[in-house]
């Protein structure tokens, strides 16, 4: 009798959660892949056996909205991700060489957008503890060669392209490069649509936003209570509507990022019902915090778009549960207090007195990654706002399908990467600091119930017993495939 070959890992007795439901199953892993699922695999041989009884077994999460270029780069960024159950990070990388120079990202000091992406891939595979995909970032520096940039990025497996719709003539005259005019947005949508890519937009009306900020500054209304009125709900809803109109004409899939306003929900539904492949993303802070928290805690909670009101928060939850909203991403920047106050990490800055700060001179950015999934579990799953399967769809399956990396990522199936999280629903945690370089915590003091206790990437344990046990240097860049996206293949539709 021939002995069965031993596997690398056997996970026994857990409740496996996918977008299709919850099943008690054992999981066998070899060479970084899930090789078998079954109700009783206890007779199988493996180098390590994990008893997951009493716990959930989840696919590793995706952070679909990542900025690992400031204080937290891919090393510490990916550690924070893994502590929170995220096994694949999807950062925005592109033509912002000035930032790469300022923040010491030597891989990004290049002229051509796809060359910057190539530099990041080389760097990321050496520095990261988790795997990663990439979103393209388009700025005005790409204007003259955009016809080459988009096809070249798609050939690299970068199939989604972020654009800031905050262009205004005053900002353009000052040389602002991130906000791009509508004609460039339209060009990108046209090019992406032809080759199976997807447009991503930071949706705020730039002219209205600049007008209001200028008006408030001129009137001396610069303290913290003036921030939300300077970026009202209507300018977000208008920009989503405008982007969806453009995407419809260009026959391009659309992904508006970090949505926060209740008025956006009917816009998403209108275009979904009309047949546009449009997929909304919200963030953990829009599901848990409001303007009242901002007024109490001060500048550390400044983010763009701003924290809004209770009715907006509830609208985000309802849209997520109903399927109008598709994904939750962190929008984690890894800012420090000095970076928010001065624009650099080198200068020291005095803490402003609450109510006496100029809120328009302070940077927008939060630290949300490590506690993103536990927070949504606590405030969503535990309260019945969303189901377990919706949790996995929003963090795992949907983003993997949208970015062309499913079923390699985002699910627990034979043949998929063994990106697996053992989740203890009874584990309590009080939020303090994240395991990165930021010196403030967006969710500090929150009481959470339900936490990851083991996080593994391709079968390699990265976090166990609240300790980093994995190593950097084993990360893989996961290129997106335009033919297997949710908007290209009906069998990969998002829920």
Tab-separated table of N, CA, C and O in Angstrom, residues 264-365:
chain	number	residue	atom	x	y	z
A	264	UNK	N	-25.340	59.623	-2.472
A	264	UNK	CA	-24.649	58.828	-3.477
A	264	UNK	C	-25.392	57.523	-3.753
A	264	UNK	O	-25.359	56.998	-4.874
A	265	UNK	N	-26.065	56.985	-2.749
A	265	UNK	CA	-26.670	55.654	-2.863
A	265	UNK	C	-27.671	55.578	-4.013
A	265	UNK	O	-27.592	54.658	-4.843
A	266	UNK	N	-28.640	56.499	-4.135
A	266	UNK	CA	-29.560	56.409	-5.278
A	266	UNK	C	-28.880	56.616	-6.624
A	266	UNK	O	-29.359	56.091	-7.637
A	267	UNK	N	-27.769	57.348	-6.638
A	267	UNK	CA	-27.027	57.509	-7.904
A	267	UNK	C	-26.421	56.173	-8.331
A	267	UNK	O	-26.529	55.764	-9.496
A	268	UNK	N	-25.803	55.476	-7.381
A	268	UNK	CA	-25.259	54.152	-7.693
A	268	UNK	C	-26.356	53.226	-8.198
A	268	UNK	O	-26.187	52.524	-9.208
A	269	UNK	N	-27.481	53.221	-7.500
A	269	UNK	CA	-28.578	52.321	-7.880
A	269	UNK	C	-29.134	52.671	-9.256
A	269	UNK	O	-29.442	51.786	-10.068
A	270	UNK	N	-29.256	53.959	-9.535
A	270	UNK	CA	-29.778	54.391	-10.839
A	270	UNK	C	-28.934	53.827	-11.978
A	270	UNK	O	-29.462	53.281	-12.949
A	271	UNK	N	-27.624	53.945	-11.844
A	271	UNK	CA	-26.757	53.501	-12.937
A	271	UNK	C	-26.596	51.984	-12.957
A	271	UNK	O	-26.451	51.389	-14.038
A	272	UNK	N	-26.626	51.342	-11.780
A	272	UNK	CA	-26.639	49.874	-11.769
A	272	UNK	C	-27.861	49.357	-12.511
A	272	UNK	O	-27.771	48.451	-13.351
A	273	UNK	N	-29.026	49.929	-12.208
A	273	UNK	CA	-30.268	49.496	-12.840
A	273	UNK	C	-30.255	49.748	-14.342
A	273	UNK	O	-30.912	49.020	-15.110
A	274	UNK	N	-29.508	50.761	-14.765
A	274	UNK	CA	-29.408	51.077	-16.193
A	274	UNK	C	-28.391	50.199	-16.918
A	274	UNK	O	-28.248	50.293	-18.140
A	275	UNK	N	-27.666	49.358	-16.159
A	275	UNK	CA	-26.743	48.420	-16.789
A	275	UNK	C	-25.284	48.788	-16.743
A	275	UNK	O	-24.439	48.047	-17.269
A	276	UNK	N	-24.934	49.922	-16.104
A	276	UNK	CA	-23.519	50.288	-16.003
A	276	UNK	C	-22.839	49.415	-14.946
A	276	UNK	O	-23.352	49.282	-13.833
A	277	UNK	N	-21.695	48.817	-15.270
A	277	UNK	CA	-20.944	48.127	-14.221
A	277	UNK	C	-20.278	49.147	-13.297
A	277	UNK	O	-19.171	49.616	-13.547
A	278	UNK	N	-20.988	49.500	-12.237
A	278	UNK	CA	-20.522	50.506	-11.289
A	278	UNK	C	-20.497	49.874	-9.906
A	278	UNK	O	-21.455	49.222	-9.495
A	279	UNK	N	-19.376	50.065	-9.200
A	279	UNK	CA	-19.144	49.368	-7.941
A	279	UNK	C	-18.661	50.377	-6.905
A	279	UNK	O	-17.564	50.917	-7.027
A	280	UNK	N	-19.470	50.631	-5.891
A	280	UNK	CA	-19.117	51.617	-4.888
A	280	UNK	C	-18.269	51.026	-3.775
A	280	UNK	O	-18.434	49.869	-3.383
A	281	UNK	N	-17.369	51.849	-3.264
A	281	UNK	CA	-16.528	51.488	-2.122
A	281	UNK	C	-16.762	52.489	-1.003
A	281	UNK	O	-16.767	53.703	-1.237
A	282	UNK	N	-16.967	51.988	0.215
A	282	UNK	CA	-16.957	52.851	1.386
A	282	UNK	C	-15.817	52.413	2.293
A	282	UNK	O	-15.039	51.520	1.951
A	283	UNK	N	-15.697	53.044	3.448
A	283	UNK	CA	-14.543	52.823	4.329
A	283	UNK	C	-15.009	52.614	5.766
A	283	UNK	O	-16.114	53.040	6.136
A	284	UNK	N	-14.165	52.010	6.605
A	284	UNK	CA	-14.591	51.728	7.974
A	284	UNK	C	-14.932	52.979	8.781
A	284	UNK	O	-15.803	52.933	9.656
A	285	UNK	N	-14.261	54.093	8.485
A	285	UNK	CA	-14.546	55.306	9.252
A	285	UNK	C	-15.915	55.887	8.903
A	285	UNK	O	-16.557	56.507	9.750
A	286	UNK	N	-16.374	55.693	7.661
A	286	UNK	CA	-17.712	56.173	7.308
A	286	UNK	C	-18.802	55.246	7.844
A	286	UNK	O	-19.981	55.602	7.824
A	287	UNK	N	-18.409	54.076	8.334
A	287	UNK	CA	-19.341	53.131	8.934
A	287	UNK	C	-19.367	53.216	10.458
A	287	UNK	O	-20.189	52.550	11.100
A	288	UNK	N	-18.477	54.021	11.026
A	288	UNK	CA	-18.354	54.009	12.490
A	288	UNK	C	-18.213	55.381	13.128
A	288	UNK	O	-18.466	55.525	14.328
A	289	UNK	N	-17.786	56.389	12.387
A	289	UNK	CA	-17.534	57.717	12.940
A	289	UNK	C	-18.384	58.758	12.219
A	289	UNK	O	-18.794	58.559	11.074
A	290	UNK	N	-18.600	59.883	12.883
A	290	UNK	CA	-19.365	60.976	12.284
A	290	UNK	C	-18.661	62.300	12.540
A	290	UNK	O	-17.630	62.368	13.225
A	291	UNK	N	-19.272	63.351	12.040
A	291	UNK	CA	-18.737	64.689	12.255
A	291	UNK	C	-18.667	65.030	13.739
A	291	UNK	O	-17.802	65.808	14.159
A	292	UNK	N	-19.545	64.456	14.538
A	292	UNK	CA	-19.500	64.725	15.979
A	292	UNK	C	-18.209	64.189	16.592
A	292	UNK	O	-17.630	64.819	17.488
A	293	UNK	N	-17.746	63.039	16.123
A	293	UNK	CA	-16.451	62.520	16.577
A	293	UNK	C	-15.323	63.453	16.152
A	293	UNK	O	-14.384	63.705	16.912
A	294	UNK	N	-15.410	63.961	14.950
A	294	UNK	CA	-14.399	64.886	14.433
A	294	UNK	C	-14.346	66.158	15.279
A	294	UNK	O	-13.263	66.629	15.660
A	295	UNK	N	-15.503	66.708	15.602
A	295	UNK	CA	-15.545	67.932	16.401
A	295	UNK	C	-14.984	67.696	17.799
A	295	UNK	O	-14.391	68.597	18.401
A	296	UNK	N	-15.138	66.478	18.303
A	296	UNK	CA	-14.644	66.170	19.641
A	296	UNK	C	-13.149	65.860	19.641
A	296	UNK	O	-12.407	66.314	20.523
A	297	UNK	N	-12.679	65.081	18.669
A	297	UNK	CA	-11.298	64.604	18.668
A	297	UNK	C	-10.340	65.539	17.940
A	297	UNK	O	-9.128	65.500	18.169
A	298	UNK	N	-10.837	66.334	17.013
A	298	UNK	CA	-9.981	67.310	16.358
A	298	UNK	C	-9.342	66.843	15.068
A	298	UNK	O	-9.791	65.889	14.426
A	299	UNK	N	-8.245	67.505	14.703
A	299	UNK	CA	-7.655	67.388	13.379
A	299	UNK	C	-7.212	65.973	13.015
A	299	UNK	O	-7.099	65.637	11.836
A	300	UNK	N	-6.931	65.120	14.019
A	300	UNK	CA	-6.464	63.767	13.694
A	300	UNK	C	-7.517	62.990	12.926
A	300	UNK	O	-7.191	62.011	12.241
A	301	UNK	N	-8.790	63.397	13.007
A	301	UNK	CA	-9.852	62.713	12.275
A	301	UNK	C	-10.221	63.436	10.984
A	301	UNK	O	-11.241	63.121	10.364
A	302	UNK	N	-9.377	64.361	10.532
A	302	UNK	CA	-9.651	64.982	9.237
A	302	UNK	C	-9.355	63.985	8.130
A	302	UNK	O	-8.281	63.382	8.061
A	303	UNK	N	-10.328	63.834	7.237
A	303	UNK	CA	-10.202	62.930	6.104
A	303	UNK	C	-10.994	63.546	4.959
A	303	UNK	O	-11.840	64.419	5.169
A	304	UNK	N	-10.710	63.094	3.747
A	304	UNK	CA	-11.404	63.630	2.575
A	304	UNK	C	-11.942	62.481	1.736
A	304	UNK	O	-11.151	61.626	1.306
A	305	UNK	N	-13.273	62.448	1.537
A	305	UNK	CA	-14.327	63.329	2.027
A	305	UNK	C	-14.409	63.294	3.559
A	305	UNK	O	-13.913	62.366	4.182
A	306	UNK	N	-15.077	64.298	4.125
A	306	UNK	CA	-15.109	64.397	5.585
A	306	UNK	C	-16.035	63.369	6.219
A	306	UNK	O	-16.904	62.788	5.552
A	307	UNK	N	-15.842	63.120	7.505
A	307	UNK	CA	-16.824	62.376	8.274
A	307	UNK	C	-18.137	63.156	8.256
A	307	UNK	O	-18.139	64.382	8.384
A	308	UNK	N	-19.248	62.415	8.089
A	308	UNK	CA	-20.523	63.102	7.904
A	308	UNK	C	-21.441	62.864	9.098
A	308	UNK	O	-20.969	62.861	10.231
A	309	UNK	N	-22.713	62.680	8.878
A	309	UNK	CA	-23.672	62.617	9.980
A	309	UNK	C	-24.209	61.196	10.146
A	309	UNK	O	-23.946	60.320	9.320
A	310	UNK	N	-24.983	60.971	11.193
A	310	UNK	CA	-25.498	59.633	11.488
A	310	UNK	C	-26.290	59.058	10.319
A	310	UNK	O	-26.198	57.868	10.008
A	311	UNK	N	-27.109	59.899	9.673
A	311	UNK	CA	-27.926	59.382	8.572
A	311	UNK	C	-27.064	58.928	7.394
A	311	UNK	O	-27.431	57.997	6.671
A	312	UNK	N	-25.917	59.561	7.204
A	312	UNK	CA	-24.999	59.118	6.153
A	312	UNK	C	-24.370	57.781	6.531
A	312	UNK	O	-24.242	56.877	5.690
A	313	UNK	N	-23.967	57.667	7.791
A	313	UNK	CA	-23.380	56.406	8.263
A	313	UNK	C	-24.375	55.260	8.078
A	313	UNK	O	-24.006	54.184	7.577
A	314	UNK	N	-25.611	55.469	8.461
A	314	UNK	CA	-26.609	54.409	8.323
A	314	UNK	C	-26.890	54.097	6.858
A	314	UNK	O	-27.140	52.940	6.493
A	315	UNK	N	-26.841	55.103	6.012
A	315	UNK	CA	-27.037	54.862	4.569
A	315	UNK	C	-25.920	54.000	4.006
A	315	UNK	O	-26.155	53.160	3.114
A	316	UNK	N	-24.692	54.165	4.504
A	316	UNK	CA	-23.587	53.322	4.039
A	316	UNK	C	-23.813	51.874	4.440
A	316	UNK	O	-23.611	50.946	3.648
A	317	UNK	N	-24.257	51.646	5.675
A	317	UNK	CA	-24.540	50.284	6.126
A	317	UNK	C	-25.648	49.645	5.285
A	317	UNK	O	-25.535	48.490	4.852
A	318	UNK	N	-26.723	50.370	5.075
A	318	UNK	CA	-27.857	49.808	4.324
A	318	UNK	C	-27.472	49.522	2.876
A	318	UNK	O	-27.885	48.498	2.311
A	319	UNK	N	-26.685	50.401	2.277
A	319	UNK	CA	-26.276	50.169	0.883
A	319	UNK	C	-25.332	48.983	0.787
A	319	UNK	O	-25.346	48.237	-0.201
A	320	UNK	N	-24.517	48.785	1.816
A	320	UNK	CA	-23.621	47.640	1.850
A	320	UNK	C	-24.423	46.342	1.970
A	320	UNK	O	-24.182	45.371	1.246
A	321	UNK	N	-25.392	46.329	2.867
A	321	UNK	CA	-26.207	45.132	3.083
A	321	UNK	C	-27.043	44.787	1.860
A	321	UNK	O	-27.248	43.608	1.546
A	322	UNK	N	-27.514	45.805	1.145
A	322	UNK	CA	-28.407	45.583	0.009
A	322	UNK	C	-27.674	45.220	-1.273
A	322	UNK	O	-28.294	44.777	-2.245
A	323	UNK	N	-26.358	45.425	-1.313
A	323	UNK	CA	-25.595	45.155	-2.518
A	323	UNK	C	-25.390	46.362	-3.410
A	323	UNK	O	-24.705	46.258	-4.434
A	324	UNK	N	-25.937	47.509	-3.044
A	324	UNK	CA	-25.680	48.726	-3.830
A	324	UNK	C	-24.224	49.148	-3.669
A	324	UNK	O	-23.573	49.567	-4.628
A	325	UNK	N	-23.694	49.029	-2.451
A	325	UNK	CA	-22.274	49.247	-2.188
A	325	UNK	C	-21.584	47.892	-2.250
A	325	UNK	O	-22.097	46.899	-1.722
A	326	UNK	N	-20.404	47.843	-2.867
A	326	UNK	CA	-19.791	46.551	-3.168
A	326	UNK	C	-18.594	46.188	-2.307
A	326	UNK	O	-18.335	44.993	-2.080
A	327	UNK	N	-17.811	47.171	-1.851
A	327	UNK	CA	-16.503	46.904	-1.255
A	327	UNK	C	-16.264	47.851	-0.084
A	327	UNK	O	-16.764	48.984	-0.065
A	328	UNK	N	-15.481	47.375	0.887
A	328	UNK	CA	-14.963	48.235	1.964
A	328	UNK	C	-13.446	48.279	1.833
A	328	UNK	O	-12.789	47.239	1.762
A	329	UNK	N	-12.878	49.483	1.770
A	329	UNK	CA	-11.428	49.658	1.718
A	329	UNK	C	-10.976	50.588	2.822
A	329	UNK	O	-11.757	51.392	3.337
A	330	UNK	N	-9.698	50.512	3.201
A	330	UNK	CA	-9.249	51.231	4.402
A	330	UNK	C	-9.006	52.718	4.174
A	330	UNK	O	-9.268	53.528	5.042
A	331	UNK	N	-8.464	53.100	3.022
A	331	UNK	CA	-7.953	54.457	2.793
A	331	UNK	C	-6.947	54.837	3.881
A	331	UNK	O	-6.919	55.969	4.371
A	332	UNK	N	-6.117	53.873	4.255
A	332	UNK	CA	-5.088	54.084	5.276
A	332	UNK	C	-3.903	54.824	4.651
A	332	UNK	O	-3.357	54.389	3.640
A	333	UNK	N	-3.515	55.930	5.262
A	333	UNK	CA	-2.398	56.709	4.729
A	333	UNK	C	-1.111	56.519	5.514
A	333	UNK	O	-0.029	56.778	4.988
A	334	UNK	N	-1.216	56.099	6.774
A	334	UNK	CA	-0.004	56.007	7.573
A	334	UNK	C	0.588	57.363	7.897
A	334	UNK	O	1.805	57.517	8.053
A	335	UNK	N	-0.251	58.374	8.008
A	335	UNK	CA	0.226	59.704	8.372
A	335	UNK	C	0.679	59.731	9.836
A	335	UNK	O	0.185	58.978	10.667
A	336	UNK	N	1.585	60.624	10.115
A	336	UNK	CA	1.916	60.992	11.492
A	336	UNK	C	1.276	62.346	11.792
A	336	UNK	O	0.821	63.049	10.888
A	337	UNK	N	1.282	62.710	13.078
A	337	UNK	CA	0.754	64.031	13.440
A	337	UNK	C	1.544	65.138	12.751
A	337	UNK	O	0.975	66.110	12.242
A	338	UNK	N	2.878	64.987	12.714
A	338	UNK	CA	3.706	66.005	12.070
A	338	UNK	C	3.379	66.133	10.594
A	338	UNK	O	3.333	67.241	10.042
A	339	UNK	N	3.135	64.996	9.941
A	339	UNK	CA	2.816	65.036	8.517
A	339	UNK	C	1.489	65.737	8.272
A	339	UNK	O	1.355	66.521	7.321
A	340	UNK	N	0.520	65.494	9.119
A	340	UNK	CA	-0.763	66.182	8.963
A	340	UNK	C	-0.617	67.683	9.172
A	340	UNK	O	-1.244	68.494	8.479
A	341	UNK	N	0.228	68.069	10.135
A	341	UNK	CA	0.328	69.478	10.507
A	341	UNK	C	1.288	70.268	9.636
A	341	UNK	O	1.094	71.477	9.440
A	342	UNK	N	2.347	69.616	9.128
A	342	UNK	CA	3.387	70.364	8.417
A	342	UNK	C	3.593	69.930	6.967
A	342	UNK	O	4.263	70.621	6.215
A	343	UNK	N	3.054	68.773	6.590
A	343	UNK	CA	3.280	68.263	5.244
A	343	UNK	C	4.534	67.430	5.109
A	343	UNK	O	4.795	66.860	4.044
A	344	UNK	N	5.334	67.339	6.174
A	344	UNK	CA	6.527	66.492	6.165
A	344	UNK	C	6.591	65.732	7.491
A	344	UNK	O	5.904	66.072	8.458
A	345	UNK	N	7.452	64.720	7.530
A	345	UNK	CA	7.625	63.972	8.777
A	345	UNK	C	8.843	64.439	9.555
A	345	UNK	O	9.129	63.946	10.644
A	346	UNK	N	9.584	65.414	9.002
A	346	UNK	CA	10.831	65.862	9.614
A	346	UNK	C	10.645	67.028	10.570
A	346	UNK	O	11.419	67.200	11.511
A	347	UNK	N	9.642	67.848	10.306
A	347	UNK	CA	9.459	69.045	11.133
A	347	UNK	C	8.634	68.732	12.375
A	347	UNK	O	7.707	67.928	12.331
A	348	UNK	N	8.985	69.378	13.458
A	348	UNK	CA	8.181	69.272	14.669
A	348	UNK	C	7.078	70.322	14.602
A	348	UNK	O	7.261	71.408	14.054
A	349	UNK	N	5.932	69.971	15.165
A	349	UNK	CA	4.805	70.902	15.141
A	349	UNK	C	4.121	70.902	16.492
A	349	UNK	O	3.952	69.847	17.119
A	350	UNK	N	3.741	72.079	16.933
A	350	UNK	CA	2.987	72.188	18.171
A	350	UNK	C	1.549	71.728	17.941
A	350	UNK	O	0.958	72.003	16.883
A	351	UNK	N	1.018	71.023	18.916
A	351	UNK	CA	-0.374	70.582	18.819
A	351	UNK	C	-1.293	71.803	18.841
A	351	UNK	O	-1.213	72.630	19.749
A	352	UNK	N	-2.163	71.943	17.846
A	352	UNK	CA	-3.083	73.087	17.845
A	352	UNK	C	-4.143	72.937	18.917
A	352	UNK	O	-4.521	71.823	19.302
A	353	UNK	N	-4.617	74.035	19.413
A	353	UNK	CA	-5.713	74.032	20.385
A	353	UNK	C	-7.008	73.778	19.642
A	353	UNK	O	-7.286	74.407	18.604
A	354	UNK	N	-7.791	72.823	20.121
A	354	UNK	CA	-9.032	72.462	19.462
A	354	UNK	C	-9.929	73.689	19.308
A	354	UNK	O	-10.201	74.390	20.270
A	355	UNK	N	-10.342	73.946	18.080
A	355	UNK	CA	-11.179	75.098	17.780
A	355	UNK	C	-10.399	76.318	17.340
A	355	UNK	O	-10.978	77.277	16.827
A	356	UNK	N	-9.059	76.282	17.532
A	356	UNK	CA	-8.240	77.426	17.113
A	356	UNK	C	-7.324	77.077	15.933
A	356	UNK	O	-6.526	77.901	15.513
A	357	UNK	N	-7.448	75.834	15.419
A	357	UNK	CA	-6.630	75.435	14.284
A	357	UNK	C	-7.209	75.996	12.977
A	357	UNK	O	-8.384	76.358	12.919
A	358	UNK	N	-6.357	76.101	11.943
A	358	UNK	CA	-6.862	76.358	10.593
A	358	UNK	C	-7.009	74.999	9.934
A	358	UNK	O	-6.036	74.407	9.484
A	359	UNK	N	-8.229	74.514	9.904
A	359	UNK	CA	-8.451	73.137	9.465
A	359	UNK	C	-8.102	72.947	7.995
A	359	UNK	O	-7.767	71.831	7.560
A	360	UNK	N	-8.112	74.016	7.216
A	360	UNK	CA	-7.804	73.899	5.791
A	360	UNK	C	-6.307	73.772	5.528
A	360	UNK	O	-5.902	73.410	4.420
A	361	UNK	N	-5.493	74.066	6.530
A	361	UNK	CA	-4.044	73.925	6.381
A	361	UNK	C	-3.536	72.574	6.893
A	361	UNK	O	-2.331	72.328	6.884
A	362	UNK	N	-4.431	71.721	7.323
A	362	UNK	CA	-4.051	70.439	7.927
A	362	UNK	C	-4.352	69.304	6.956
A	362	UNK	O	-5.390	69.301	6.280
A	363	UNK	N	-3.445	68.347	6.880
A	363	UNK	CA	-3.590	67.242	5.944
A	363	UNK	C	-4.731	66.309	6.308
A	363	UNK	O	-5.088	66.147	7.482
A	364	UNK	N	-5.289	65.665	5.279
A	364	UNK	CA	-6.385	64.710	5.464
A	364	UNK	C	-5.834	63.296	5.335
A	364	UNK	O	-5.276	62.934	4.303
A	365	UNK	N	-5.999	62.495	6.382
A	365	UNK	CA	-5.527	61.117	6.337
A	365	UNK	C	-5.737	60.434	7.670
A	365	UNK	O	-5.585	61.057	8.731
